[in-house]
Amino acid sequence: MVWLSAIIRRVMGFEDANVKNENPVSIFIAKKGDANTQVKLGRLYYEGEGVPQDYREAEKWYQLAAKQGNAEGQFYLGLMYYNGYSSEHDYMDAMSLFLKSAEQGYVDAQIMLGCEYEEEANDYCAEKWYLSAAKQGDPIAQYRLGQLYENEDGLLHDIRETVKWYRLAAEQGYASAQLSLGLKYGLGKGVAQNVEQAYFWCLLACTNGDSYIYEHASEIRDIYAKQLNETQIANIQKEAQAWMDSHND
């Protein structure tokens, strides 16, 4: 599931140096009940960063944070249960924790709920949680919401809403949304057909995406390139570079 791997890659990142370099003081603070520090320690044990990997120890710290109502702790604990890292808890326990976290506005929990409801073909509940996260500006949620509206067999099909949410995610550099928006321009679905815009967004997707996205986006980009002259292509490439420069500040 691409959506799940995207969330896990994000939430399991260790960009914050404070997470990598915990010390006895942090452990002392966590034992005194600081929920944020408890979550950090849980992450360390979950990943085995600087300490031996220990799911039981990770679960212990997540539980301590979650019991205090910490939304992040609830989410991470739910993610452990969701992935089967506890013999005493199951999928329903995970969903209960995701719900508690989501109700506090925690974006990743809202997306997880949206994805699970979408898997169950419960479009209205999926929309509710995707929308909650999307309104907070999350590009994964915006993209998933766009996909939900794009589904012609679904109850919420609305191609204009699809384009709206794809565009919001694409403007944040989310490659899947950029590719999808490019396709909409190429086909003229939900927006006036515009091959130049189609090429532009596919070009950006090639730059921002992983190898899977690049493979598909580059193939589609080249199809649109055949419908443009050299001057048009050169101008669009300049626009794309300017876009990337302005969005990398």
CSV table of C-alpha atoms in Angstrom, one decimal:
chain,number,residue,atom,x,y,z
A,1,MET,CA,0.0,0.0,0.0
A,2,VAL,CA,1.7,3.2,-1.2
A,3,TRP,CA,-0.3,5.4,1.2
A,4,LEU,CA,0.8,3.4,4.2
A,5,SER,CA,4.5,3.3,3.3
A,6,ALA,CA,4.4,7.1,2.7
A,7,ILE,CA,3.0,7.7,6.2
A,8,ILE,CA,5.4,5.3,7.8
A,9,ARG,CA,8.4,6.8,6.1
A,10,ARG,CA,7.3,10.2,7.3
A,11,VAL,CA,6.4,9.4,10.9
A,12,MET,CA,9.3,7.1,11.4
A,13,GLY,CA,11.9,9.6,10.3
A,14,PHE,CA,14.5,10.8,12.7
A,15,GLU,CA,15.2,14.2,11.3
A,16,ASP,CA,15.2,15.6,14.8
A,17,ALA,CA,18.6,15.2,16.3
A,18,ASN,CA,17.1,15.2,19.8
A,19,VAL,CA,15.4,11.9,19.0
A,20,LYS,CA,18.7,10.3,18.1
A,21,ASN,CA,20.6,11.5,21.0
A,22,GLU,CA,18.6,10.7,24.1
A,23,ASN,CA,20.4,10.6,27.4
A,24,PRO,CA,19.8,9.6,31.0
A,25,VAL,CA,18.2,13.0,31.7
A,26,SER,CA,15.6,12.4,29.0
A,27,ILE,CA,14.9,8.9,30.5
A,28,PHE,CA,14.5,10.6,33.9
A,29,ILE,CA,12.1,13.1,32.5
A,30,ALA,CA,10.1,10.4,30.8
A,31,LYS,CA,9.9,8.4,34.0
A,32,LYS,CA,8.6,11.5,35.7
A,33,GLY,CA,5.7,11.5,33.2
A,34,ASP,CA,6.7,13.8,30.3
A,35,ALA,CA,4.6,12.4,27.5
A,36,ASN,CA,6.6,13.9,24.6
A,37,THR,CA,9.8,12.4,26.0
A,38,GLN,CA,8.0,9.1,26.4
A,39,VAL,CA,7.1,9.1,22.8
A,40,LYS,CA,10.6,9.9,21.8
A,41,LEU,CA,11.9,7.0,23.8
A,42,GLY,CA,9.3,4.7,22.3
A,43,ARG,CA,10.5,5.7,18.9
A,44,LEU,CA,14.1,4.9,19.8
A,45,TYR,CA,13.3,1.4,21.0
A,46,TYR,CA,11.0,0.8,18.1
A,47,GLU,CA,13.7,1.6,15.5
A,48,GLY,CA,16.7,0.5,17.6
A,49,GLU,CA,18.3,3.9,17.3
A,50,GLY,CA,21.2,4.1,19.8
A,51,VAL,CA,19.6,1.3,21.8
A,52,PRO,CA,18.8,-2.4,21.1
A,53,GLN,CA,15.5,-2.7,19.2
A,54,ASP,CA,12.9,-3.7,21.7
A,55,TYR,CA,9.2,-3.6,20.7
A,56,ARG,CA,8.1,-4.4,24.3
A,57,GLU,CA,10.0,-1.4,25.6
A,58,ALA,CA,8.7,0.8,22.8
A,59,GLU,CA,5.2,-0.3,23.6
A,60,LYS,CA,5.7,0.5,27.3
A,61,TRP,CA,6.7,4.1,26.6
A,62,TYR,CA,4.0,4.6,24.0
A,63,GLN,CA,1.4,3.3,26.4
A,64,LEU,CA,2.6,5.7,29.1
A,65,ALA,CA,2.2,8.6,26.7
A,66,ALA,CA,-1.1,7.4,25.3
A,67,LYS,CA,-2.6,6.9,28.7
A,68,GLN,CA,-2.0,10.6,29.3
A,69,GLY,CA,-4.0,11.4,26.2
A,70,ASN,CA,-1.0,12.3,24.1
A,71,ALA,CA,-2.1,12.2,20.5
A,72,GLU,CA,1.3,11.3,19.1
A,73,GLY,CA,1.7,8.5,21.6
A,74,GLN,CA,-1.8,7.1,20.7
A,75,PHE,CA,-0.9,7.1,17.1
A,76,TYR,CA,2.4,5.4,17.4
A,77,LEU,CA,1.0,2.8,19.8
A,78,GLY,CA,-1.9,2.2,17.3
A,79,LEU,CA,0.7,1.8,14.5
A,80,MET,CA,2.5,-0.9,16.5
A,81,TYR,CA,-0.8,-2.8,17.0
A,82,TYR,CA,-1.7,-2.2,13.4
A,83,ASN,CA,1.5,-3.8,12.2
A,84,GLY,CA,1.2,-6.7,14.5
A,85,TYR,CA,4.0,-5.9,17.0
A,86,SER,CA,1.9,-6.8,20.1
A,87,SER,CA,0.6,-10.3,21.0
A,88,GLU,CA,-2.0,-8.8,23.3
A,89,HIS,CA,-3.6,-6.3,21.0
A,90,ASP,CA,-5.1,-6.4,17.6
A,91,TYR,CA,-6.5,-4.3,14.7
A,92,MET,CA,-9.5,-3.1,16.7
A,93,ASP,CA,-7.2,-1.8,19.4
A,94,ALA,CA,-5.2,0.0,16.7
A,95,MET,CA,-8.3,1.6,15.3
A,96,SER,CA,-9.5,2.7,18.7
A,97,LEU,CA,-6.2,4.5,19.3
A,98,PHE,CA,-6.2,6.0,15.8
A,99,LEU,CA,-9.6,7.4,16.5
A,100,LYS,CA,-8.6,9.0,19.9
A,101,SER,CA,-5.5,10.5,18.2
A,102,ALA,CA,-7.5,11.7,15.2
A,103,GLU,CA,-10.1,13.4,17.3
A,104,GLN,CA,-7.4,15.5,18.8
A,105,GLY,CA,-6.4,16.6,15.3
A,106,TYR,CA,-3.3,14.4,14.7
A,107,VAL,CA,-2.9,14.4,11.0
A,108,ASP,CA,-1.3,11.0,10.5
A,109,ALA,CA,-4.0,9.3,12.5
A,110,GLN,CA,-6.7,11.0,10.5
A,111,ILE,CA,-5.1,9.8,7.3
A,112,MET,CA,-4.9,6.2,8.6
A,113,LEU,CA,-8.6,6.3,9.5
A,114,GLY,CA,-9.4,7.7,6.1
A,115,CYS,CA,-7.5,5.0,4.3
A,116,GLU,CA,-9.0,2.2,6.4
A,117,TYR,CA,-12.6,3.5,5.8
A,118,GLU,CA,-11.8,3.8,2.1
A,119,GLU,CA,-10.6,0.2,2.0
A,120,GLU,CA,-14.0,-0.7,3.5
A,121,ALA,CA,-15.8,1.4,0.8
A,122,ASN,CA,-17.1,3.7,3.5
A,123,ASP,CA,-16.6,6.8,1.4
A,124,TYR,CA,-18.3,9.3,3.8
A,125,CYS,CA,-16.2,8.4,6.8
A,126,ALA,CA,-13.1,8.3,4.6
A,127,GLU,CA,-14.0,11.8,3.3
A,128,LYS,CA,-14.5,13.1,6.9
A,129,TRP,CA,-11.0,12.1,8.0
A,130,TYR,CA,-9.2,13.0,4.8
A,131,LEU,CA,-10.8,16.4,4.8
A,132,SER,CA,-9.8,17.0,8.4
A,133,ALA,CA,-6.2,16.3,7.6
A,134,ALA,CA,-6.3,18.0,4.2
A,135,LYS,CA,-7.6,21.3,5.7
A,136,GLN,CA,-4.5,21.3,7.9
A,137,GLY,CA,-2.5,21.4,4.7
A,138,ASP,CA,-1.2,17.8,4.6
A,139,PRO,CA,-0.4,16.9,1.0
A,140,ILE,CA,-0.9,13.1,1.5
A,141,ALA,CA,-4.4,13.8,2.8
A,142,GLN,CA,-5.1,16.2,0.0
A,143,TYR,CA,-4.0,13.7,-2.6
A,144,ARG,CA,-6.0,10.9,-1.1
A,145,LEU,CA,-9.1,13.1,-0.9
A,146,GLY,CA,-8.6,13.9,-4.6
A,147,GLN,CA,-8.4,10.2,-5.4
A,148,LEU,CA,-11.6,9.6,-3.4
A,149,TYR,CA,-13.5,12.2,-5.5
A,150,GLU,CA,-12.0,10.8,-8.7
A,151,ASN,CA,-13.4,7.3,-8.1
A,152,GLU,CA,-16.2,7.1,-10.7
A,153,ASP,CA,-17.7,4.1,-8.8
A,154,GLY,CA,-17.8,5.9,-5.5
A,155,LEU,CA,-20.5,7.8,-3.9
A,156,LEU,CA,-18.6,11.1,-3.9
A,157,HIS,CA,-17.4,11.4,-7.5
A,158,ASP,CA,-16.6,15.0,-8.3
A,159,ILE,CA,-13.9,15.6,-10.9
A,160,ARG,CA,-13.7,19.3,-10.1
A,161,GLU,CA,-13.0,18.6,-6.4
A,162,THR,CA,-10.5,16.0,-7.6
A,163,VAL,CA,-8.5,18.7,-9.5
A,164,LYS,CA,-8.8,21.1,-6.6
A,165,TRP,CA,-7.2,18.8,-4.1
A,166,TYR,CA,-4.6,17.4,-6.5
A,167,ARG,CA,-3.5,21.0,-7.2
A,168,LEU,CA,-3.2,21.8,-3.5
A,169,ALA,CA,-1.0,18.7,-3.0
A,170,ALA,CA,0.9,19.3,-6.2
A,171,GLU,CA,1.8,22.9,-5.2
A,172,GLN,CA,3.4,21.4,-2.1
A,173,GLY,CA,5.7,19.3,-4.3
A,174,TYR,CA,3.8,16.0,-3.8
A,175,ALA,CA,4.9,14.0,-6.9
A,176,SER,CA,1.9,11.7,-7.1
A,177,ALA,CA,-0.4,14.7,-7.1
A,178,GLN,CA,1.7,16.5,-9.7
A,179,LEU,CA,1.5,13.5,-12.0
A,180,SER,CA,-2.2,13.1,-11.5
A,181,LEU,CA,-2.8,16.8,-12.1
A,182,GLY,CA,-0.7,16.6,-15.3
A,183,LEU,CA,-2.9,13.7,-16.5
A,184,LYS,CA,-6.0,15.8,-15.8
A,185,TYR,CA,-4.7,18.6,-18.0
A,186,GLY,CA,-3.7,16.2,-20.7
A,187,LEU,CA,-7.1,14.6,-20.8
A,188,GLY,CA,-9.1,17.8,-20.1
A,189,LYS,CA,-10.9,16.2,-17.2
A,190,GLY,CA,-12.1,18.6,-14.5
A,191,VAL,CA,-10.0,21.3,-16.2
A,192,ALA,CA,-9.6,22.8,-19.6
A,193,GLN,CA,-7.3,20.6,-21.7
A,194,ASN,CA,-3.8,22.2,-21.8
A,195,VAL,CA,-0.9,20.1,-23.0
A,196,GLU,CA,1.7,22.7,-21.8
A,197,GLN,CA,0.3,22.4,-18.3
A,198,ALA,CA,0.2,18.6,-18.6
A,199,TYR,CA,3.9,18.6,-19.6
A,200,PHE,CA,4.8,21.1,-16.8
A,201,TRP,CA,3.3,19.0,-14.0
A,202,CYS,CA,4.6,15.7,-15.3
A,203,LEU,CA,8.1,17.3,-15.6
A,204,LEU,CA,7.9,18.4,-11.9
A,205,ALA,CA,6.7,14.9,-10.9
A,206,CYS,CA,9.8,13.4,-12.6
A,207,THR,CA,12.0,15.7,-10.5
A,208,ASN,CA,10.2,15.2,-7.1
A,209,GLY,CA,9.1,11.6,-7.3
A,210,ASP,CA,10.8,8.3,-6.4
A,211,SER,CA,11.8,5.8,-9.1
A,212,TYR,CA,8.3,4.4,-9.4
A,213,ILE,CA,6.8,7.8,-10.0
A,214,TYR,CA,9.7,8.8,-12.3
A,215,GLU,CA,9.1,5.8,-14.5
A,216,HIS,CA,5.5,6.6,-15.1
A,217,ALA,CA,5.8,10.4,-15.2
A,218,SER,CA,8.7,10.4,-17.6
A,219,GLU,CA,6.8,8.1,-20.0
A,220,ILE,CA,3.7,10.4,-19.9
A,221,ARG,CA,5.9,13.5,-20.1
A,222,ASP,CA,7.5,12.3,-23.3
A,223,ILE,CA,4.1,11.7,-24.9
A,224,TYR,CA,3.1,15.3,-24.2
A,225,ALA,CA,6.5,16.5,-25.4
A,226,LYS,CA,5.7,15.2,-28.9
A,227,GLN,CA,2.7,17.6,-29.0
A,228,LEU,CA,4.9,20.6,-28.3
A,229,ASN,CA,7.6,22.5,-30.3
A,230,GLU,CA,11.1,23.1,-29.0
A,231,THR,CA,10.4,26.6,-27.9
A,232,GLN,CA,7.4,25.6,-25.9
A,233,ILE,CA,9.4,22.8,-24.2
A,234,ALA,CA,12.3,25.1,-23.4
A,235,ASN,CA,10.0,27.7,-21.9
A,236,ILE,CA,8.2,25.1,-19.8
A,237,GLN,CA,11.5,23.7,-18.6
A,238,LYS,CA,12.5,27.2,-17.4
A,239,GLU,CA,9.1,27.6,-15.7
A,240,ALA,CA,9.6,24.3,-14.0
A,241,GLN,CA,13.0,25.2,-12.8
A,242,ALA,CA,11.8,28.5,-11.5
A,243,TRP,CA,9.0,26.7,-9.7
A,244,MET,CA,11.4,24.3,-8.0
A,245,ASP,CA,13.7,27.2,-7.0
A,246,SER,CA,10.9,29.1,-5.4
A,247,HIS,CA,9.6,26.0,-3.6
A,248,ASN,CA,12.9,24.9,-2.2
A,249,ASP,CA,13.6,28.0,-0.3
